Structure formats: C-alpha cells, structure tokens
C-alpha cells in the first residue's frame, strides 16, 4: 500500500508539472532545397571576410557579390535564368574596391544600391532583361562623403528616395538620393557599426556596435533614445527590429564565446527580456524577421543549418520551433520579399543560400505542410507592397506612416514595372569634381577624433551644403543629372528635381490600402478556382 501511494504521489506531481505541447501552426515548418535545375551555378562567389549577406533578391533579380581582381563586382541574374551561368555573363563592375553590401530598392525592382571598400555608395539601374553579356560600369548615381570604407547600406522601409549608409568612419549618413545629397549625419558611435535595422514605420533605428552596445536612435534627430550593453563577446553582434511590437532581437557572443540570442524592449534596455545560449560555434549569426508570421530565422556564416523561432507577446517572448539541417555550409543568405513567394504551396519564406564550398546559389523554401490547394488566409495576412507610403520630404519633416499593404491572394508575384530610357553619359564631370572635393575635405584617413566629433560633424554638413550650391548651376548647365526613368524633368525655381522612384500607381493598386495606422486591404469576394474545362470557360465569360 505504501509503495502504491508513493507512486500515486509521483504521478500526480508529474501531471502537475507537465505543461503539454504549445499549439502553433508553424510547429511543423520544414525547409525544402530547390532541385539542381532551379539553382544558380558556376559563379565565383566572393570570399571576403566582411560580415554581410553578399546576396540580395527581389521578384525580378538575384544579385550576388563575386570575386574580382583589382576591383569590386556583383552579378545580377534574372530570377528565372536558373542553371549554369554563362562564362561571359555581364556584371556590375563600377567599384574600384571589393563590394561589401548590396540592397534592392523596395519600391523599384530595377534599382539596386551597393557600397564598397572604395568609400562610395552607388545606385544602378538594371534593365528588365538583365545585363546580358555586357558589363555595367556607370551608375545612375554616385554618392561620396564617407572617408573610410562603407560596410552597410539600407533603404528606408516606407519613405521613397531615402537610404542609410554606415561606414567604418563610425558615422551613419542619411541620403536623399533623389537629390544626391546628405540630409543628416548620425554621429553617436565611437567604433565600427555592425548592423542597423528599422522598425515597422521607419521612425526608429536600432544599431549594434563594436563597443558592445545596442542603441535605439531617432534618425531624424540623430539622437540616441536608449542604449545599453548588449552581448559581452568580442565578435560581431546583429540586431533586427521585431516590427511594431516594441521589441528588438539581437544575436551575438557571450564573454566565453558562446553564441547567444536575446529579446529586448525598445523602451528599457537595462536588461533583456530573455537571453539564451545556442552553441559554441564561431560563425556570426544573422537574424531574419518575418513580420507576417512573427517568425525569426537564425543562420550563421559557416553553418549548415537554419534555426527558426516564433515570437509571442508575453513571456517567454520567443519559442524555438525547429531547424533546417544540411551538410553544406553557407557563406551568405539572401531572402525573397513576401510578394515573390509561391503562396499556393504554403511557402512562408525563401532563402537564397550561397554555398561556402561550391560555386552555387541554392533557393531554400520554408514550407508549412498543408494538403489543401486553396489560398491559406491565416498564413498570408496582407503584406508590404512595393509602393512608398511617404515621400522623402514628408518623412524628413517628421511624418510617420505604416507600410502600404497588398493582399497576397490577388497580388502575389507583383513586380514593379517602370520603363526607362537609359542615358549612358551620366554626370562624369560632376562626379569627378565631387571625388576631388571629397578627397580634399576628408583627407584624415585612418582615425577619427572623437573629442572633436561635433566640430567635424558641422564641418562636413557645411561642406556638403557648399558642394550642393556650387553644383546646382552645373547640373542645370550640363543637364546630365537627369535620372534615366524620368520622361519629363520637374523644375522648382529653376532647379531640376529628381526622384529615384517615379510617382505613380502600380498595376495592383486596386488591392492596396494605405492608412496612417495599421491597415489592411479591402476584402475580396472569394471565388473557387476552376477545376474542369467547362468551369474554365464559364469563369472567363
């Protein structure tokens, strides 16, 4: 009897401590590598040690940074041109030093920004057919003002014509690329900037730095709102904003060199909401956040796996789901915007994996296993559309707005289509003058005087303004600053005004709703897909 009662107590305690299995529609998500025929082969992927993705993707193109002797280059491949790459395929070869980062314009699928060891940021317009067999050497815009190499570039998520660049001169520059000028200098980092990420409406910027601090910054004021020690390790840490949840997600290393992740509240960085150790590998972890599914994917350089987690709004804040395992390590990863996914196969995320040991770019789809062939509305809420919610001037004047949304039921596969007339004689003389003046102004290569940071900041701003005034007449006189997709130049007070994103309504605008608060597109009447020949005929009558 005594033994039975003891066993009964033990069983009771076990039932009391057992919490059961947490319900989640993403519990069984799995990774599905593409077949060899759907991969991109035979390109010389860069071996640069910089902590970057080296790959950028949109529904039209795949861009991959490549090895280059004595300069910097990257490939741009039309998304459907899979298989073996031609030996004489065209590249973008305008940089004089290695390319460190590339990012597609979220509002124009033909425009890509690149930054390099040569201290410049360049914008390129890629024709719809790709580069064919000719190299592209002349950018549509050449941005100078960093005096050391530029390691990071990011487009603003909601405002057109705004781009951020972070250099090894420890400053972040905000560019109005429609005018080709610096509009703000953020000078609050004492050391190299590892990463930066915007919140949902682009009103806040989170950064990680070599001084091991996480910062929440108001970019328009250039002011640090919150800062705190992040991960204690000496290797690079990365940060991503968790949309509009008011939290950020970081990855880094402990002082014992264990890899970690942490969730923080943007309002209080005193201590993390949760911090967990992962393993003792040495590769830097990159976080990727999908706002629609509230999932975070973690992939490390040199790893062969991708871990994924689900974010929740209460403790413990983050739940481990599973991992995609392979035996092939990755050198970098690009990812497809949500509008480019295959919604009928329940694909919720797609990576483009650059193999570290092979000349191969392999698409990897993250799939929710479901048997139904109908559109799964719970997996695909309205997602970010390739339409700006704000003009650059509105954002610079203090206005915020959530992204424009589109329904993936009607807008999946949406591409921007902005035809242009290319003019190859772009601002050669003007760019040369900018280069010479930039060298004259920023001849202090190597170190930055932190104690005189404010004076340097003011001097750079004054020099930028002086440069703009000097060049205004020259732009009007030469008429070489016109960007290639503008059919008619707009003028204000005799000065040419240029936009990197032409104003206009996209073909799927009827599915787009724009509000100042969280918006969703108008509900569409559900129609069953035609299955038989008779139903197809009736469907189109």
Short mmCIF file of C-alpha atoms in Angstrom, two decimals:
data_model
loop_
_atom_site.label_atom_id
_atom_site.label_comp_id
_atom_site.label_asym_id
_atom_site.label_seq_id
_atom_site.Cartn_x
_atom_site.Cartn_y
_atom_site.Cartn_z
CA UNK A 1 0.00 0.00 0.00
CA UNK A 2 2.84 2.36 0.88
CA UNK A 3 4.54 1.80 -2.48
CA UNK A 4 1.28 2.40 -4.34
CA UNK A 5 0.65 5.68 -2.50
CA UNK A 6 4.21 6.86 -3.25
CA UNK A 7 3.79 6.05 -6.93
CA UNK A 8 0.48 7.87 -6.92
CA UNK A 9 2.11 11.00 -5.46
CA UNK A 10 4.92 10.84 -8.02
CA UNK A 11 2.43 10.55 -10.90
CA UNK A 12 0.39 13.42 -9.50
CA UNK A 13 3.47 15.65 -9.32
CA UNK A 14 4.41 14.73 -12.87
CA UNK A 15 0.96 15.72 -14.13
CA UNK A 16 1.12 18.98 -12.26
CA UNK A 17 4.48 19.98 -13.79
CA UNK A 18 3.70 18.80 -17.32
CA UNK A 19 2.60 21.78 -19.41
CA UNK A 20 1.66 20.00 -22.60
CA UNK A 21 2.56 20.89 -26.21
CA UNK A 22 2.18 24.51 -27.24
CA UNK A 23 -0.23 24.94 -30.14
CA UNK A 24 1.25 26.66 -33.20
CA UNK A 25 0.53 26.45 -36.92
CA UNK A 26 4.28 26.77 -37.57
CA UNK A 27 5.36 23.81 -35.41
CA UNK A 28 5.99 21.60 -38.43
CA UNK A 29 7.58 24.10 -40.80
CA UNK A 30 10.33 22.42 -42.81
CA UNK A 31 12.99 23.57 -45.27
CA UNK A 32 12.88 22.35 -48.87
CA UNK A 33 16.02 22.90 -51.00
CA UNK A 34 15.44 23.55 -54.69
CA UNK A 35 16.29 20.93 -57.28
CA UNK A 36 19.58 21.39 -59.07
CA UNK A 37 17.82 22.61 -62.22
CA UNK A 38 16.36 25.51 -60.18
CA UNK A 39 19.71 26.61 -58.67
CA UNK A 40 22.24 29.11 -59.98
CA UNK A 41 25.63 27.57 -60.75
CA UNK A 42 29.14 28.48 -61.88
CA UNK A 43 29.63 31.92 -60.34
CA UNK A 44 32.73 32.92 -58.36
CA UNK A 45 31.17 33.90 -55.03
CA UNK A 46 33.19 36.41 -53.02
CA UNK A 47 35.45 35.14 -50.25
CA UNK A 48 35.50 38.49 -48.44
CA UNK A 49 35.52 38.12 -44.64
CA UNK A 50 33.16 41.07 -44.09
CA UNK A 51 30.01 40.14 -42.13
CA UNK A 52 27.43 40.65 -44.86
CA UNK A 53 24.80 38.66 -46.74
CA UNK A 54 26.51 39.16 -50.17
CA UNK A 55 23.18 38.34 -51.82
CA UNK A 56 20.05 40.40 -52.50
CA UNK A 57 16.84 39.15 -54.09
CA UNK A 58 13.54 40.54 -55.38
CA UNK A 59 10.81 39.07 -57.66
CA UNK A 60 12.83 40.08 -60.74
CA UNK A 61 16.51 39.51 -59.99
CA UNK A 62 19.10 37.71 -57.89
CA UNK A 63 22.23 39.80 -57.14
CA UNK A 64 25.39 38.06 -55.88
CA UNK A 65 28.72 39.65 -54.92
CA UNK A 66 31.56 37.95 -56.78
CA UNK A 67 35.33 37.69 -56.66
CA UNK A 68 37.04 40.38 -58.69
CA UNK A 69 40.71 41.01 -59.38
CA UNK A 70 41.63 44.59 -58.50
CA UNK A 71 38.08 45.90 -58.13
CA UNK A 72 34.57 45.12 -56.97
CA UNK A 73 31.75 43.48 -58.91
CA UNK A 74 28.45 41.66 -58.49
CA UNK A 75 26.26 39.56 -60.73
CA UNK A 76 22.62 40.37 -61.47
CA UNK A 77 20.70 37.36 -62.77
CA UNK A 78 17.01 37.41 -63.85
CA UNK A 79 15.13 35.27 -61.33
CA UNK A 80 14.00 32.75 -63.99
CA UNK A 81 17.51 32.26 -65.50
CA UNK A 82 18.44 29.24 -63.39
CA UNK A 83 21.09 26.65 -64.19
CA UNK A 84 24.67 27.18 -65.28
CA UNK A 85 25.77 30.78 -65.67
CA UNK A 86 27.38 31.75 -68.95
CA UNK A 87 31.11 32.35 -68.78
CA UNK A 88 30.81 35.79 -70.37
CA UNK A 89 27.75 36.89 -68.38
CA UNK A 90 27.64 40.63 -67.66
CA UNK A 91 28.45 42.06 -64.23
CA UNK A 92 28.18 45.37 -62.42
CA UNK A 93 31.83 46.43 -62.24
CA UNK A 94 31.84 50.13 -61.33
CA UNK A 95 33.52 49.89 -57.92
CA UNK A 96 37.31 50.16 -57.67
CA UNK A 97 37.49 48.04 -54.48
CA UNK A 98 35.56 44.99 -53.17
CA UNK A 99 31.79 45.33 -52.78
CA UNK A 100 30.69 44.89 -49.15
CA UNK A 101 26.89 45.12 -49.28
CA UNK A 102 24.06 45.29 -51.83
CA UNK A 103 20.34 46.07 -51.33
CA UNK A 104 17.44 46.30 -53.80
CA UNK A 105 15.18 49.34 -53.71
CA UNK A 106 11.93 48.09 -52.08
CA UNK A 107 9.85 50.35 -54.38
CA UNK A 108 11.61 49.78 -57.70
CA UNK A 109 12.69 46.27 -58.62
CA UNK A 110 15.21 47.57 -61.17
CA UNK A 111 17.26 49.77 -58.81
CA UNK A 112 19.99 48.38 -56.55
CA UNK A 113 22.37 50.13 -54.16
CA UNK A 114 25.90 48.91 -53.48
CA UNK A 115 28.61 50.05 -51.08
CA UNK A 116 32.28 49.24 -51.16
CA UNK A 117 35.78 49.46 -49.80
CA UNK A 118 36.26 52.45 -52.12
CA UNK A 119 34.24 54.64 -49.67
CA UNK A 120 31.30 55.15 -52.06
CA UNK A 121 27.66 54.18 -52.43
CA UNK A 122 26.44 53.69 -55.99
CA UNK A 123 22.93 53.25 -57.42
CA UNK A 124 22.43 51.10 -60.50
CA UNK A 125 19.50 50.68 -62.86
CA UNK A 126 19.22 47.11 -64.16
CA UNK A 127 17.15 46.64 -67.35
CA UNK A 128 14.39 44.03 -67.26
CA UNK A 129 16.34 41.62 -69.46
CA UNK A 130 19.37 41.76 -67.13
CA UNK A 131 22.92 42.64 -68.16
CA UNK A 132 23.16 40.01 -70.91
CA UNK A 133 26.85 39.81 -71.90
CA UNK A 134 27.98 43.39 -71.27
CA UNK A 135 29.38 44.78 -68.01
CA UNK A 136 27.77 47.82 -66.41
CA UNK A 137 30.36 50.38 -65.31
CA UNK A 138 28.41 53.65 -64.98
CA UNK A 139 25.97 54.07 -62.08
CA UNK A 140 22.94 56.32 -62.23
CA UNK A 141 24.14 57.97 -59.03
CA UNK A 142 27.49 58.04 -57.23
CA UNK A 143 27.41 59.10 -53.56
CA UNK A 144 30.58 60.31 -51.84
CA UNK A 145 31.11 61.66 -48.30
CA UNK A 146 32.30 58.70 -46.26
CA UNK A 147 36.06 58.90 -45.79
CA UNK A 148 36.52 55.22 -44.90
CA UNK A 149 35.02 52.07 -46.38
CA UNK A 150 31.23 51.67 -46.30
CA UNK A 151 30.08 48.36 -44.82
CA UNK A 152 26.28 48.64 -44.64
CA UNK A 153 23.52 50.17 -46.73
CA UNK A 154 19.76 50.12 -46.01
CA UNK A 155 16.73 51.58 -47.83
CA UNK A 156 14.04 53.21 -45.72
CA UNK A 157 11.06 50.83 -45.42
CA UNK A 158 8.26 53.36 -46.04
CA UNK A 159 9.73 56.60 -47.48
CA UNK A 160 10.90 56.81 -51.08
CA UNK A 161 14.36 58.08 -52.03
CA UNK A 162 15.83 57.70 -48.51
CA UNK A 163 18.84 55.46 -47.97
CA UNK A 164 21.09 54.95 -44.93
CA UNK A 165 24.79 54.07 -45.13
CA UNK A 166 27.09 53.02 -42.27
CA UNK A 167 30.83 53.35 -42.74
CA UNK A 168 33.98 52.45 -40.89
CA UNK A 169 34.36 56.17 -40.16
CA UNK A 170 31.80 55.36 -37.40
CA UNK A 171 29.02 57.55 -38.81
CA UNK A 172 25.66 56.83 -40.42
CA UNK A 173 24.68 59.09 -43.32
CA UNK A 174 21.06 59.65 -44.41
CA UNK A 175 20.88 60.38 -48.12
CA UNK A 176 18.10 61.93 -50.18
CA UNK A 177 19.08 60.05 -53.31
CA UNK A 178 16.58 61.96 -55.45
CA UNK A 179 18.82 64.98 -54.96
CA UNK A 180 22.08 63.12 -54.36
CA UNK A 181 22.78 64.86 -51.06
CA UNK A 182 23.31 64.08 -47.39
CA UNK A 183 20.39 65.27 -45.26
CA UNK A 184 21.56 64.03 -41.85
CA UNK A 185 24.71 62.75 -40.17
CA UNK A 186 24.29 60.39 -37.19
CA UNK A 187 27.49 60.61 -35.17
CA UNK A 188 26.92 58.69 -31.93
CA UNK A 189 29.05 55.57 -32.37
CA UNK A 190 32.62 55.51 -31.03
CA UNK A 191 33.57 52.43 -33.04
CA UNK A 192 32.62 50.30 -36.07
CA UNK A 193 28.90 49.79 -36.70
CA UNK A 194 27.99 46.12 -37.07
CA UNK A 195 24.34 46.31 -38.13
CA UNK A 196 21.26 48.52 -38.33
CA UNK A 197 17.54 47.82 -38.57
CA UNK A 198 14.34 49.89 -38.88
CA UNK A 199 11.09 49.43 -37.02
CA UNK A 200 7.84 48.92 -38.93
CA UNK A 201 7.20 52.55 -39.94
CA UNK A 202 10.84 53.59 -40.17
CA UNK A 203 10.67 56.11 -37.32
CA UNK A 204 13.35 54.36 -35.22
CA UNK A 205 16.70 52.79 -35.99
CA UNK A 206 18.40 50.06 -33.92
CA UNK A 207 22.16 49.55 -34.22
CA UNK A 208 24.87 47.32 -32.78
CA UNK A 209 28.45 48.49 -32.49
CA UNK A 210 31.95 47.21 -31.75
CA UNK A 211 31.72 48.89 -28.32
CA UNK A 212 29.25 46.04 -27.46
CA UNK A 213 26.28 48.42 -27.10
CA UNK A 214 22.78 48.24 -28.51
CA UNK A 215 21.29 51.64 -29.40
CA UNK A 216 17.80 52.83 -30.26
CA UNK A 217 18.13 56.01 -32.34
CA UNK A 218 15.75 58.67 -33.62
CA UNK A 219 17.31 59.02 -37.09
CA UNK A 220 15.80 62.40 -37.97
CA UNK A 221 17.13 63.98 -34.78
CA UNK A 222 20.35 61.96 -34.81
CA UNK A 223 19.76 61.34 -31.11
CA UNK A 224 20.21 58.16 -29.06
CA UNK A 225 16.98 57.40 -27.19
CA UNK A 226 18.19 54.27 -25.37
CA UNK A 227 21.47 52.41 -25.16
CA UNK A 228 22.81 49.51 -23.16
CA UNK A 229 25.49 46.84 -23.16
CA UNK A 230 24.35 44.04 -25.43
CA UNK A 231 26.40 40.83 -25.82
CA UNK A 232 29.73 40.63 -24.00
CA UNK A 233 31.71 38.80 -26.70
CA UNK A 234 34.27 40.45 -28.94
CA UNK A 235 32.80 39.21 -32.24
CA UNK A 236 30.09 40.95 -34.25
CA UNK A 237 26.55 41.24 -32.91
CA UNK A 238 23.49 41.77 -35.11
CA UNK A 239 20.07 43.35 -34.47
CA UNK A 240 16.66 43.26 -36.10
CA UNK A 241 13.55 45.21 -35.06
CA UNK A 242 10.56 42.96 -34.38
CA UNK A 243 8.19 45.06 -36.48
CA UNK A 244 5.78 47.21 -34.47
CA UNK A 245 5.90 45.06 -31.31
CA UNK A 246 8.17 47.49 -29.46
CA UNK A 247 10.91 44.85 -29.13
CA UNK A 248 14.22 44.09 -30.84
CA UNK A 249 16.03 40.81 -31.37
CA UNK A 250 19.82 40.55 -31.17
CA UNK A 251 22.41 37.86 -31.78
CA UNK A 252 25.99 37.85 -30.53
CA UNK A 253 28.54 36.12 -28.31
CA UNK A 254 28.99 35.76 -24.56
CA UNK A 255 32.30 36.56 -22.88
CA UNK A 256 33.02 32.81 -23.08
CA UNK A 257 32.45 32.91 -26.88
CA UNK A 258 29.11 31.07 -26.77
CA UNK A 259 26.61 32.21 -29.38
CA UNK A 260 23.52 33.89 -27.92
CA UNK A 261 20.24 35.48 -28.86
CA UNK A 262 18.25 37.98 -26.82
CA UNK A 263 14.92 39.82 -26.91
CA UNK A 264 14.83 43.43 -25.66
CA UNK A 265 12.17 46.04 -25.05
CA UNK A 266 12.91 49.21 -27.01
CA UNK A 267 11.64 51.26 -24.03
CA UNK A 268 14.01 49.73 -21.48
CA UNK A 269 17.38 48.29 -22.46
CA UNK A 270 18.53 47.85 -18.87
CA UNK A 271 18.28 44.08 -19.14
CA UNK A 272 17.00 41.72 -21.84
CA UNK A 273 13.52 40.28 -21.62
CA UNK A 274 15.15 36.94 -22.39
CA UNK A 275 18.64 35.77 -23.33
CA UNK A 276 19.59 32.23 -24.34
CA UNK A 277 22.82 30.49 -25.35
CA UNK A 278 22.80 28.43 -28.55
CA UNK A 279 26.17 26.71 -29.04
CA UNK A 280 29.92 27.35 -29.13
CA UNK A 281 30.39 27.76 -32.88
CA UNK A 282 32.40 30.69 -34.18
CA UNK A 283 30.26 31.87 -37.12
CA UNK A 284 28.41 35.19 -36.80
CA UNK A 285 24.63 34.70 -36.55
CA UNK A 286 22.32 36.71 -38.81
CA UNK A 287 18.68 37.21 -37.72
CA UNK A 288 15.88 37.44 -40.32
CA UNK A 289 12.42 38.56 -39.14
CA UNK A 290 9.15 37.91 -40.94
CA UNK A 291 6.52 40.30 -39.61
CA UNK A 292 3.59 38.44 -41.23
CA UNK A 293 4.23 35.13 -39.46
CA UNK A 294 6.07 36.61 -36.41
CA UNK A 295 8.98 34.23 -37.01
CA UNK A 296 12.72 34.80 -36.63
CA UNK A 297 15.21 32.74 -38.64
CA UNK A 298 18.83 32.45 -37.45
CA UNK A 299 21.59 31.48 -39.86
CA UNK A 300 25.31 31.59 -39.16
CA UNK A 301 28.20 32.07 -41.57
CA UNK A 302 29.92 28.73 -41.98
CA UNK A 303 26.91 26.84 -40.55
CA UNK A 304 24.92 24.29 -42.47
CA UNK A 305 21.67 24.87 -40.61
CA UNK A 306 18.93 27.49 -40.20
CA UNK A 307 17.09 27.69 -36.88
CA UNK A 308 13.66 29.26 -36.60
CA UNK A 309 11.69 30.67 -33.68
CA UNK A 310 8.23 32.09 -33.12
CA UNK A 311 7.82 35.47 -31.41
CA UNK A 312 4.96 35.93 -28.93
CA UNK A 313 3.70 38.95 -26.98
CA UNK A 314 4.27 37.57 -23.48
CA UNK A 315 6.91 35.67 -21.57
CA UNK A 316 8.92 33.72 -22.61
CA UNK A 317 8.73 36.03 -25.71
CA UNK A 318 10.35 33.55 -28.10
CA UNK A 319 9.71 29.83 -28.74
CA UNK A 320 12.12 27.53 -30.54
CA UNK A 321 10.38 25.65 -33.37
CA UNK A 322 12.87 23.56 -35.33
CA UNK A 323 15.89 23.78 -37.63
CA UNK A 324 16.73 23.05 -41.25
CA UNK A 325 19.88 20.90 -41.38
CA UNK A 326 22.30 20.40 -44.27
CA UNK A 327 25.90 19.30 -44.58
CA UNK A 328 26.84 22.28 -46.78
CA UNK A 329 27.98 25.47 -45.00
CA UNK A 330 26.73 28.85 -46.18
CA UNK A 331 28.75 31.96 -47.00
CA UNK A 332 25.73 34.25 -47.05
CA UNK A 333 21.96 34.29 -47.45
CA UNK A 334 19.56 36.48 -49.37
CA UNK A 335 15.80 36.33 -48.94
CA UNK A 336 12.82 36.93 -51.19
CA UNK A 337 10.24 39.63 -50.26
CA UNK A 338 6.89 38.13 -49.33
CA UNK A 339 5.21 39.17 -52.59
CA UNK A 340 7.60 36.91 -54.51
CA UNK A 341 6.70 33.66 -52.73
CA UNK A 342 4.66 30.73 -54.04
CA UNK A 343 1.54 31.08 -51.90
CA UNK A 344 -0.18 28.03 -53.40
CA UNK A 345 2.48 25.69 -51.97
CA UNK A 346 2.26 27.31 -48.48
CA UNK A 347 5.76 28.83 -48.78
CA UNK A 348 6.24 31.37 -45.98
CA UNK A 349 9.92 32.30 -46.51
CA UNK A 350 12.58 31.68 -49.13
CA UNK A 351 16.33 31.91 -48.68
CA UNK A 352 18.94 32.07 -51.42
CA UNK A 353 21.90 30.23 -49.94
CA UNK A 354 25.43 30.97 -51.16
CA UNK A 355 27.47 27.83 -50.63
CA UNK A 356 30.86 28.25 -48.99
CA UNK A 357 32.50 25.27 -50.73
CA UNK A 358 30.77 25.31 -54.14
CA UNK A 359 30.02 27.93 -56.81
CA UNK A 360 26.32 27.56 -56.16
CA UNK A 361 23.33 29.67 -55.10
CA UNK A 362 20.57 27.40 -53.86
CA UNK A 363 16.99 28.52 -53.09
CA UNK A 364 15.64 27.04 -49.84
CA UNK A 365 11.88 27.31 -49.23
CA UNK A 366 10.35 27.20 -45.76
CA UNK A 367 7.04 25.33 -46.09
CA UNK A 368 4.02 24.88 -43.83
CA UNK A 369 2.76 21.34 -44.59
CA UNK A 370 -0.89 21.51 -45.64
CA UNK A 371 -2.82 19.37 -48.09
CA UNK A 372 -5.35 21.95 -49.21
CA UNK A 373 -4.74 23.62 -52.58
CA UNK A 374 -6.72 26.72 -51.63
CA UNK A 375 -5.20 30.04 -50.57
CA UNK A 376 -4.40 29.89 -46.85
CA UNK A 377 -5.54 33.23 -45.44
CA UNK A 378 -4.21 32.56 -41.93
CA UNK A 379 -0.68 32.09 -43.32
CA UNK A 380 -0.75 35.15 -45.56
CA UNK A 381 -2.06 38.36 -43.99
CA UNK A 382 -1.75 41.50 -46.11
CA UNK A 383 1.94 42.14 -46.68
CA UNK A 384 4.19 45.06 -47.61
CA UNK A 385 3.57 46.39 -51.13
CA UNK A 386 6.26 47.84 -53.42
CA UNK A 387 4.69 51.28 -53.03
CA UNK A 388 6.10 54.04 -50.80
CA UNK A 389 3.82 55.31 -48.05
CA UNK A 390 5.62 58.66 -47.76
CA UNK A 391 7.69 60.99 -49.86
CA UNK A 392 11.20 61.77 -48.69
CA UNK A 393 10.16 65.31 -47.76
CA UNK A 394 7.22 64.09 -45.67
CA UNK A 395 9.42 61.71 -43.70
CA UNK A 396 12.17 64.29 -43.20
CA UNK A 397 9.54 66.74 -41.91
CA UNK A 398 8.55 64.31 -39.16
CA UNK A 399 5.64 62.34 -40.59
CA UNK A 400 5.34 58.58 -39.98
CA UNK A 401 3.12 56.07 -41.72
CA UNK A 402 2.84 52.30 -41.71
CA UNK A 403 3.73 50.49 -44.94
CA UNK A 404 1.29 50.23 -47.81
CA UNK A 405 -0.18 46.73 -47.86
CA UNK A 406 -1.37 44.36 -50.56
CA UNK A 407 -3.28 41.10 -50.46
CA UNK A 408 -1.27 38.05 -51.48
CA UNK A 409 -4.47 36.43 -52.70
CA UNK A 410 -4.59 38.86 -55.60
CA UNK A 411 -1.12 40.46 -55.58
CA UNK A 412 1.27 37.51 -55.24
CA UNK A 413 4.18 37.79 -57.64
CA UNK A 414 3.73 41.55 -58.03
CA UNK A 415 6.65 43.30 -59.72
CA UNK A 416 7.24 46.98 -60.25
CA UNK A 417 7.43 47.90 -63.91
CA UNK A 418 8.87 51.36 -64.57
CA UNK A 419 10.20 51.55 -68.13
CA UNK A 420 13.11 53.89 -68.73
CA UNK A 421 15.28 55.40 -71.42
CA UNK A 422 18.88 54.81 -70.45
CA UNK A 423 21.33 57.69 -70.92
CA UNK A 424 24.93 56.46 -70.60
CA UNK A 425 26.52 59.95 -70.33
CA UNK A 426 25.62 60.38 -66.66
CA UNK A 427 27.46 63.10 -64.67
CA UNK A 428 31.03 62.13 -65.41
CA UNK A 429 32.31 65.67 -64.96
CA UNK A 430 30.16 66.35 -61.90
CA UNK A 431 31.22 63.11 -60.21
CA UNK A 432 34.90 63.87 -60.78
CA UNK A 433 34.50 67.23 -59.06
CA UNK A 434 32.75 65.55 -56.13
CA UNK A 435 35.57 63.00 -55.83
CA UNK A 436 38.29 65.66 -55.78
CA UNK A 437 36.40 67.79 -53.26
CA UNK A 438 35.66 64.73 -51.09
CA UNK A 439 39.36 63.85 -51.02
CA UNK A 440 40.26 67.45 -50.14
CA UNK A 441 37.68 67.64 -47.34
CA UNK A 442 38.23 64.20 -45.87
CA UNK A 443 41.98 63.71 -46.07
CA UNK A 444 42.12 62.50 -42.48
CA UNK A 445 42.18 58.79 -43.35
CA UNK A 446 42.60 56.16 -40.67
CA UNK A 447 41.29 57.54 -37.38
CA UNK A 448 38.55 59.77 -36.14
CA UNK A 449 38.92 62.41 -33.43
CA UNK A 450 36.04 61.57 -31.12
CA UNK A 451 36.62 64.60 -28.91
CA UNK A 452 36.05 66.94 -31.84
CA UNK A 453 33.12 64.98 -33.23
CA UNK A 454 30.66 67.88 -33.15
CA UNK A 455 33.06 70.22 -34.97
CA UNK A 456 33.74 67.58 -37.62
CA UNK A 457 30.04 66.95 -37.99
CA UNK A 458 29.33 70.65 -38.53
CA UNK A 459 32.24 70.98 -40.96
CA UNK A 460 31.03 68.05 -43.05
CA UNK A 461 27.48 69.47 -43.14
CA UNK A 462 28.75 72.91 -44.19
CA UNK A 463 30.94 71.34 -46.86
CA UNK A 464 28.01 69.29 -48.19
CA UNK A 465 25.83 72.40 -48.40
CA UNK A 466 28.60 74.34 -50.11
CA UNK A 467 29.04 71.49 -52.58
CA UNK A 468 25.31 71.46 -53.39
CA UNK A 469 25.22 75.24 -54.01
CA UNK A 470 28.33 75.01 -56.21
CA UNK A 471 26.89 72.17 -58.26
CA UNK A 472 23.34 73.47 -58.79
CA UNK A 473 24.25 75.68 -61.72
CA UNK A 474 26.47 72.97 -63.15
CA UNK A 475 23.63 70.43 -63.03
CA UNK A 476 21.33 72.81 -64.89
CA UNK A 477 24.03 73.71 -67.41
CA UNK A 478 25.18 70.17 -68.22
CA UNK A 479 21.75 68.53 -67.90
CA UNK A 480 23.45 65.28 -67.00
CA UNK A 481 21.85 64.69 -63.67
CA UNK A 482 18.55 63.55 -65.09
CA UNK A 483 17.80 60.05 -63.85
CA UNK A 484 17.02 57.59 -66.63
CA UNK A 485 13.38 56.79 -65.85
CA UNK A 486 12.14 60.40 -65.79
CA UNK A 487 10.35 61.21 -69.05
CA UNK A 488 9.88 64.83 -68.02
CA UNK A 489 12.14 66.76 -65.71
CA UNK A 490 10.36 68.58 -62.92
CA UNK A 491 11.69 72.01 -62.00
CA UNK A 492 11.29 74.16 -58.94
CA UNK A 493 12.67 77.70 -59.04
CA UNK A 494 14.86 76.76 -61.97
CA UNK A 495 16.43 73.75 -60.21
CA UNK A 496 15.99 70.24 -61.55
CA UNK A 497 14.31 67.92 -59.04
CA UNK A 498 14.97 64.21 -59.45
CA UNK A 499 13.28 61.17 -57.93
CA UNK A 500 14.75 57.69 -57.74
CA UNK A 501 11.19 56.36 -57.52
CA UNK A 502 8.84 57.87 -60.06
CA UNK A 503 5.43 58.80 -58.71
CA UNK A 504 2.57 56.69 -59.94
CA UNK A 505 0.16 53.89 -59.17
CA UNK A 506 1.18 50.28 -59.56
CA UNK A 507 -0.93 47.88 -61.62
CA UNK A 508 -2.19 46.17 -58.46
CA UNK A 509 -3.19 49.44 -56.78
CA UNK A 510 -6.81 48.29 -56.56
CA UNK A 511 -5.62 45.75 -53.96
CA UNK A 512 -3.63 48.27 -51.95
CA UNK A 513 -4.96 50.21 -48.95
CA UNK A 514 -2.99 52.98 -47.25
CA UNK A 515 -3.76 54.33 -43.80
CA UNK A 516 -1.81 56.12 -41.11
CA UNK A 517 -2.48 53.24 -38.74
CA UNK A 518 -2.11 49.52 -39.26
CA UNK A 519 -4.06 48.92 -42.42
CA UNK A 520 -5.34 46.01 -44.36
CA UNK A 521 -6.60 45.73 -47.90
CA UNK A 522 -10.28 45.52 -48.72
CA UNK A 523 -11.62 42.04 -48.52
CA UNK A 524 -12.11 40.35 -51.84
CA UNK A 525 -15.02 38.10 -52.73
CA UNK A 526 -13.81 34.52 -52.59
CA UNK A 527 -14.10 32.57 -55.81
CA UNK A 528 -13.38 28.91 -56.20
CA UNK A 529 -10.66 28.15 -58.72
CA UNK A 530 -11.98 26.48 -61.92
CA UNK A 531 -11.16 22.78 -61.98
CA UNK A 532 -12.71 21.43 -65.20
CA UNK A 533 -12.73 22.66 -68.81
CA UNK A 534 -16.39 23.74 -68.52
CA UNK A 535 -15.68 25.72 -65.36
CA UNK A 536 -12.72 27.44 -67.05
CA UNK A 537 -14.94 28.54 -69.96
CA UNK A 538 -17.63 29.82 -67.59
CA UNK A 539 -15.02 31.58 -65.44
CA UNK A 540 -13.90 33.84 -68.29
CA UNK A 541 -17.34 34.55 -69.81
#
